[in-house]
Amino acid sequence: MASGGPEIEQLIQLLARLPGLGPRSARRAVLQLIKKKQQLMIPLSAALDRAVEAVRTCEVCGNVDTQSPCAICADPRRSESGMLLVVEDVADLWALERAGVGAVKYHVLGGVLSPLDGVGPDDLAIEGLLARAPEFSEIVLAINATVEGQTTAHYITDRLGHGVTKITRLAHGVPVGGELDYLDEGTLSQALKARTAV
Amino acid sequence: MASGGPEIEQLIQLLARLPGLGPRSARRAVLQLIKKKQQLMIPLSAALDRAVEAVRTCEVCGNVDTQSPCAICADPRRSESGMLLVVEDVADLWALERAGVGAVKYHVLGGVLSPLDGVGPDDLAIEGLLARAPEFSEIVLAINATVEGQTTAHYITDRLGHGVTKITRLAHGVPVGGELDYLDEGTLSQALKARTAV
């Protein structure tokens, strides 16, 4: 297999481990990098070097940023709403930020409870959440609507204790732009139950 | 958009320019890199640094390698068959190498003739091919079976001149493992014409 030296092979193998890329697309990516050495390969190399140096996990909320506490935790305007959004991972936090949900703060659990995968409460950032909760007037469980996600949400609700803080979850319903035809029965029945006046 | 500092944003934007990755999957890739900093991010950063330093284009055939002439051009056993495979780009060369086509040499054109995109003969490595051709007993046009590819193959055949060297092209036919049902008429009629005795 003479596709160009150990340096190139190793680069292909590492890129193939990224989500969304397999061995074939990693090879195409490396060829693209080599073809656009000045415009893409060298800038990417430099950006990775900088990110390796700069990126850290926020010790308060678990977000990744170049500072800890992260920009969100350090922003005083984020406290005004009194809302703390509990998310599974950083990707969900970023998704909510892109959606522009407003001046809220976050807490990244780092996963969901999954006895089959050996993930228990101690593997998630639940103690940190319990410690932060009293600072907020509302805890929004923005956890994925999967079985494990809902189990985790129940567990957290129990641990937080009722009455201490207002605990809410994201609404279920028809996605904006979604077609009813393609939705599962669970979503449709929830959407009907939670119907609103027009 | 507070998804973690300019260093992270820039990394996402650069990764999104790789083929097979869009903005969404680039973000997922960056999160994976950050999550696996020791096992993935730092090795990838180092591999890219090394590749930037080491990778060069072979001055003989146009392959990319860490040496020039590349390992294929420098290998004397590669000359024994006397076959020179002419390919559009390095990805095709690598695909043929993976297929284990044997001890052959290659010539990378760097594209195909495409008047609409402003690609003329001078933009391809055709002069280099004409200069190398006399060293070989057979020139195999392993060019994609697209309209532009076939135009390029005709042009090269004309330039090489008839009788000087044996000029061949890859066989058309049913891909191994392919289902007739999904094949276009052109391929099927070529496969019938080129049928072989069992």
mmCIF file of C-alpha atoms in Angstrom, chain A residues 25-150:
data_model
loop_
_atom_site.group_PDB
_atom_site.id
_atom_site.type_symbol
_atom_site.label_atom_id
_atom_site.label_comp_id
_atom_site.label_asym_id
_atom_site.label_seq_id
_atom_site.Cartn_x
_atom_site.Cartn_y
_atom_site.Cartn_z
ATOM 1 C CA SER A 25 -13.381 10.022 3.335
ATOM 2 C CA ALA A 26 -10.304 10.546 5.546
ATOM 3 C CA ARG A 27 -8.157 9.728 2.518
ATOM 4 C CA ARG A 28 -10.087 12.219 0.405
ATOM 5 C CA ALA A 29 -9.720 14.780 3.180
ATOM 6 C CA VAL A 30 -5.948 14.254 3.321
ATOM 7 C CA LEU A 31 -5.650 14.627 -0.453
ATOM 8 C CA GLN A 32 -7.622 17.858 -0.210
ATOM 9 C CA LEU A 33 -5.306 19.041 2.585
ATOM 10 C CA ILE A 34 -2.238 18.258 0.487
ATOM 11 C CA LYS A 35 -3.716 19.910 -2.606
ATOM 12 C CA LYS A 36 -4.517 23.074 -0.621
ATOM 13 C CA LYS A 37 -1.410 23.099 1.527
ATOM 14 C CA GLN A 38 -1.152 26.888 1.884
ATOM 15 C CA GLN A 39 -4.853 27.663 2.210
ATOM 16 C CA LEU A 40 -5.959 24.683 4.308
ATOM 17 C CA MET A 41 -3.285 22.300 5.621
ATOM 18 C CA ILE A 42 -0.975 24.866 7.194
ATOM 19 C CA PRO A 43 -3.822 26.944 8.721
ATOM 20 C CA LEU A 44 -5.445 23.767 10.082
ATOM 21 C CA SER A 45 -2.168 22.622 11.568
ATOM 22 C CA ALA A 46 -1.703 26.010 13.240
ATOM 23 C CA ALA A 47 -5.326 26.126 14.449
ATOM 24 C CA LEU A 48 -4.957 22.681 16.019
ATOM 25 C CA ASP A 49 -1.725 23.699 17.748
ATOM 26 C CA ARG A 50 -3.446 26.763 19.180
ATOM 27 C CA ALA A 51 -6.530 24.806 20.236
ATOM 28 C CA VAL A 52 -4.417 22.149 21.984
ATOM 29 C CA GLU A 53 -2.837 24.959 23.993
ATOM 30 C CA ALA A 54 -5.928 27.016 24.652
ATOM 31 C CA VAL A 55 -8.929 24.730 25.106
ATOM 32 C CA ARG A 56 -9.981 23.795 28.617
ATOM 33 C CA THR A 57 -13.101 22.509 30.358
ATOM 34 C CA CYS A 58 -15.018 25.036 32.463
ATOM 35 C CA GLU A 59 -14.719 23.975 36.114
ATOM 36 C CA VAL A 60 -18.154 25.443 36.868
ATOM 37 C CA CYS A 61 -20.430 24.127 34.118
ATOM 38 C CA GLY A 62 -18.397 21.627 32.054
ATOM 39 C CA ASN A 63 -18.504 23.663 28.818
ATOM 40 C CA VAL A 64 -15.331 23.769 26.731
ATOM 41 C CA ASP A 65 -13.790 27.176 26.168
ATOM 42 C CA THR A 66 -10.441 28.903 26.178
ATOM 43 C CA GLN A 67 -11.053 30.190 29.681
ATOM 44 C CA SER A 68 -12.321 28.666 32.930
ATOM 45 C CA PRO A 69 -14.869 29.719 34.148
ATOM 46 C CA CYS A 70 -16.093 29.817 30.538
ATOM 47 C CA ALA A 71 -17.413 32.954 28.832
ATOM 48 C CA ILE A 72 -20.997 31.956 29.659
ATOM 49 C CA CYS A 73 -20.331 31.348 33.366
ATOM 50 C CA ALA A 74 -18.286 34.547 33.599
ATOM 51 C CA ASP A 75 -21.025 36.704 32.042
ATOM 52 C CA PRO A 76 -23.047 38.419 34.810
ATOM 53 C CA ARG A 77 -26.016 39.102 32.479
ATOM 54 C CA ARG A 78 -26.451 35.343 32.174
ATOM 55 C CA SER A 79 -27.643 35.199 35.791
ATOM 56 C CA GLU A 80 -30.559 37.612 35.368
ATOM 57 C CA SER A 81 -33.092 35.057 34.129
ATOM 58 C CA GLY A 82 -32.243 32.721 36.990
ATOM 59 C CA MET A 83 -32.505 29.762 34.600
ATOM 60 C CA LEU A 84 -30.062 26.856 34.605
ATOM 61 C CA LEU A 85 -30.294 24.536 31.598
ATOM 62 C CA VAL A 86 -29.079 21.022 32.339
ATOM 63 C CA VAL A 87 -27.712 19.326 29.187
ATOM 64 C CA GLU A 88 -26.145 15.961 28.416
ATOM 65 C CA ASP A 89 -23.065 17.221 26.641
ATOM 66 C CA VAL A 90 -21.319 20.244 25.190
ATOM 67 C CA ALA A 91 -22.814 19.634 21.730
ATOM 68 C CA ASP A 92 -26.287 20.175 23.209
ATOM 69 C CA LEU A 93 -25.116 23.347 24.944
ATOM 70 C CA TRP A 94 -23.787 24.690 21.645
ATOM 71 C CA ALA A 95 -27.027 23.728 19.875
ATOM 72 C CA LEU A 96 -29.070 25.686 22.422
ATOM 73 C CA GLU A 97 -26.708 28.667 22.110
ATOM 74 C CA ARG A 98 -27.102 28.602 18.332
ATOM 75 C CA ALA A 99 -30.868 28.586 18.830
ATOM 76 C CA GLY A 100 -30.434 31.828 20.816
ATOM 77 C CA VAL A 101 -32.346 30.644 23.879
ATOM 78 C CA GLY A 102 -31.391 33.813 25.707
ATOM 79 C CA ALA A 103 -29.454 34.799 28.804
ATOM 80 C CA VAL A 104 -29.329 31.455 30.594
ATOM 81 C CA LYS A 105 -26.611 29.384 32.202
ATOM 82 C CA TYR A 106 -25.830 25.730 31.634
ATOM 83 C CA HIS A 107 -24.709 22.630 33.436
ATOM 84 C CA VAL A 108 -23.140 19.840 31.360
ATOM 85 C CA LEU A 109 -23.782 16.385 32.828
ATOM 86 C CA GLY A 110 -21.252 14.645 30.602
ATOM 87 C CA GLY A 111 -23.668 11.868 29.636
ATOM 88 C CA VAL A 112 -26.798 10.124 30.849
ATOM 89 C CA LEU A 113 -27.427 7.303 33.310
ATOM 90 C CA SER A 114 -26.991 4.003 31.526
ATOM 91 C CA PRO A 115 -26.636 0.918 33.756
ATOM 92 C CA LEU A 116 -25.945 -1.268 30.705
ATOM 93 C CA ASP A 117 -22.934 0.874 29.791
ATOM 94 C CA GLY A 118 -21.859 1.115 33.425
ATOM 95 C CA VAL A 119 -22.674 4.830 33.689
ATOM 96 C CA GLY A 120 -23.925 5.605 37.191
ATOM 97 C CA PRO A 121 -24.667 8.901 38.998
ATOM 98 C CA ASP A 122 -21.035 9.230 40.075
ATOM 99 C CA ASP A 123 -19.919 9.326 36.454
ATOM 100 C CA LEU A 124 -22.021 12.414 35.747
ATOM 101 C CA ALA A 125 -21.605 15.959 37.060
ATOM 102 C CA ILE A 126 -24.631 15.619 39.346
ATOM 103 C CA GLU A 127 -22.998 16.667 42.637
ATOM 104 C CA GLY A 128 -21.862 19.868 40.958
ATOM 105 C CA LEU A 129 -25.410 20.460 39.770
ATOM 106 C CA LEU A 130 -26.827 19.977 43.273
ATOM 107 C CA ALA A 131 -24.284 22.451 44.597
ATOM 108 C CA ARG A 132 -25.160 25.087 41.982
ATOM 109 C CA ALA A 133 -28.949 24.601 41.979
ATOM 110 C CA PRO A 134 -29.754 26.906 44.947
ATOM 111 C CA GLU A 135 -28.347 29.873 43.000
ATOM 112 C CA PHE A 136 -31.079 29.537 40.357
ATOM 113 C CA SER A 137 -34.827 30.067 40.378
ATOM 114 C CA GLU A 138 -35.534 27.483 37.669
ATOM 115 C CA ILE A 139 -33.767 24.296 36.598
ATOM 116 C CA VAL A 140 -34.634 23.335 32.996
ATOM 117 C CA LEU A 141 -33.862 19.698 32.208
ATOM 118 C CA ALA A 142 -32.832 20.109 28.558
ATOM 119 C CA ILE A 143 -31.941 16.423 28.291
ATOM 120 C CA ASN A 144 -32.534 14.332 25.183
ATOM 121 C CA ALA A 145 -35.936 12.660 24.993
ATOM 122 C CA THR A 146 -34.427 9.161 24.991
ATOM 123 C CA VAL A 147 -35.146 6.457 27.564
ATOM 124 C CA GLU A 148 -31.789 7.039 29.277
ATOM 125 C CA GLY A 149 -32.276 10.798 29.079
ATOM 126 C CA GLN A 150 -35.679 10.604 30.732
#
